[in-house]
Amino acid sequence: MLQLKIVIIGAGNVAWHLGKGLQDKGQIIHQVYNRSIDPAISLSKRLQCDYTNKIKDISTKADLYIIATKDSAIKKISESLNINNQLVVHTSGIEDINTIKHNRNGVFYPLQTISKKRKLDFKNTPFCIETSRSKDLSLLSSLAKLLGSKVYNINTHQRKVIHVAAVFACNFSNYMYMISEEILSKEKIPLEILNPLIQETANKINNHKPKDVQTGPAMRKDIYSIKKHLEYLKEGNKHDIYKLITENIIAINKHEL
Amino acid sequence: MLQLKIVIIGAGNVAWHLGKGLQDKGQIIHQVYNRSIDPAISLSKRLQCDYTNKIKDISTKADLYIIATKDSAIKKISESLNINNQLVVHTSGIEDINTIKHNRNGVFYPLQTISKKRKLDFKNTPFCIETSRSKDLSLLSSLAKLLGSKVYNINTHQRKVIHVAAVFACNFSNYMYMISEEILSKEKIPLEILNPLIQETANKINNHKPKDVQTGPAMRKDIYSIKKHLEYLKEGNKHDIYKLITENIIAINKHEL
């Protein structure tokens, strides 16, 4: 059975769930590092393991180092690691694999929206993996499969593209929900009334291309409704977002985006 | 048991599913009207009922007239109906109840994204109903419940607000999926890889406020990633949409939208 001794670097959303997920599947979380001490302590309590907030105290004895910090910290941390020939990976959607200068480097990127306050289902979390050495690719693939995840071999350029696409599909659609909630709350209507619509919109994508199931005033060029909506929204940010997206949807059939 | 003789006016997405749904629950679809004849014939075949494309030939003998045309046609059609004291409703999210001048008027608005090519699950389609006479409210409520739907008593102003909110939550989030697909397709990556992310983003809304589960570069003010994304998108529509929404997400914690 695969059993690795792992150091988790970072104590944010990804570290929080990945550490626990790997531990639950029999991996040994050897140590947690985080620059500020309180999150390091919280995560070490969750995982019942050692912690440190000093880079020089990061264990030299692990098989695998998972850098799950913010993107801009990956380079510096990986350079500071005092290791021999162990595998070092980051979990970023946007960073080059070669941001990590060690011979055995890699990427272990969970393609999911992750919050500490919400349980993460790894069966529902594809992993995009990349390594310099092919043996390490098998290792990361086994690790992801152990979690129950689907695995994709994705190079750095592809991963960056996926990351941009994910911002639209996830972060921006959630922001659309947020605007909806604000609009409804002014009338004391709960967002609950839109839940079936939100679920159905997402479900459709399982079987249809988004373009084929685009509905609404903009898609049917219903200028009458669009004008009423813009009047209701008056000026301001919601108005501007409505206008820009509507113009783009109207243009779908005229030219490529 | 409730059994009404119904005329369906219009043959678009809503008429297509509502006619069939009501018939499946024992209601009598007496006739279909549509201005252009081909869609009228298609729907009449689906429902095995009479059809016409002449307003003056619309039956005077039904209990209920459901106007499921485009919004701007509702007024004229309702004025042309040669009826006595029967109930006339429209299915619009945006039109006043009083767009229909008859004494017994109402609204029967399905709050769902509806395409002909996709089966509609009425159990998952809330109805917003409104009538001038309270007896008719019970009637519409019974009809919606017969379909298995959740029913909300919603006045015209509230309904218009819900409609605007629905454009953001549904039409605009689907458009975000469409942009994602376009970005991925340039790299020959299927949208499938983002499906779990899209589903999870929508599922979160069942238990969390959108604001509490907003993630991504803009939410964490990760200017480093945002710059890289904007560089990748270069100029053009996707760039402008990314920029506008990102600016708004960054501003979330500074002021109300």
PDB file of C-alpha atoms in Angstrom, chain B residues 17 123 189 240:
ATOM      1  CA  HIS B  17     -43.815  22.090 -21.553  1.00  0.00           C
ATOM      2  CA  LYS B 123     -41.305  19.353  -9.185  1.00  0.00           C
ATOM      3  CA  ILE B 189      -9.764  20.670 -23.287  1.00  0.00           C
ATOM      4  CA  ASP B 240     -13.495  43.330 -20.256  1.00  0.00           C
TER       5      ASP B 240
END
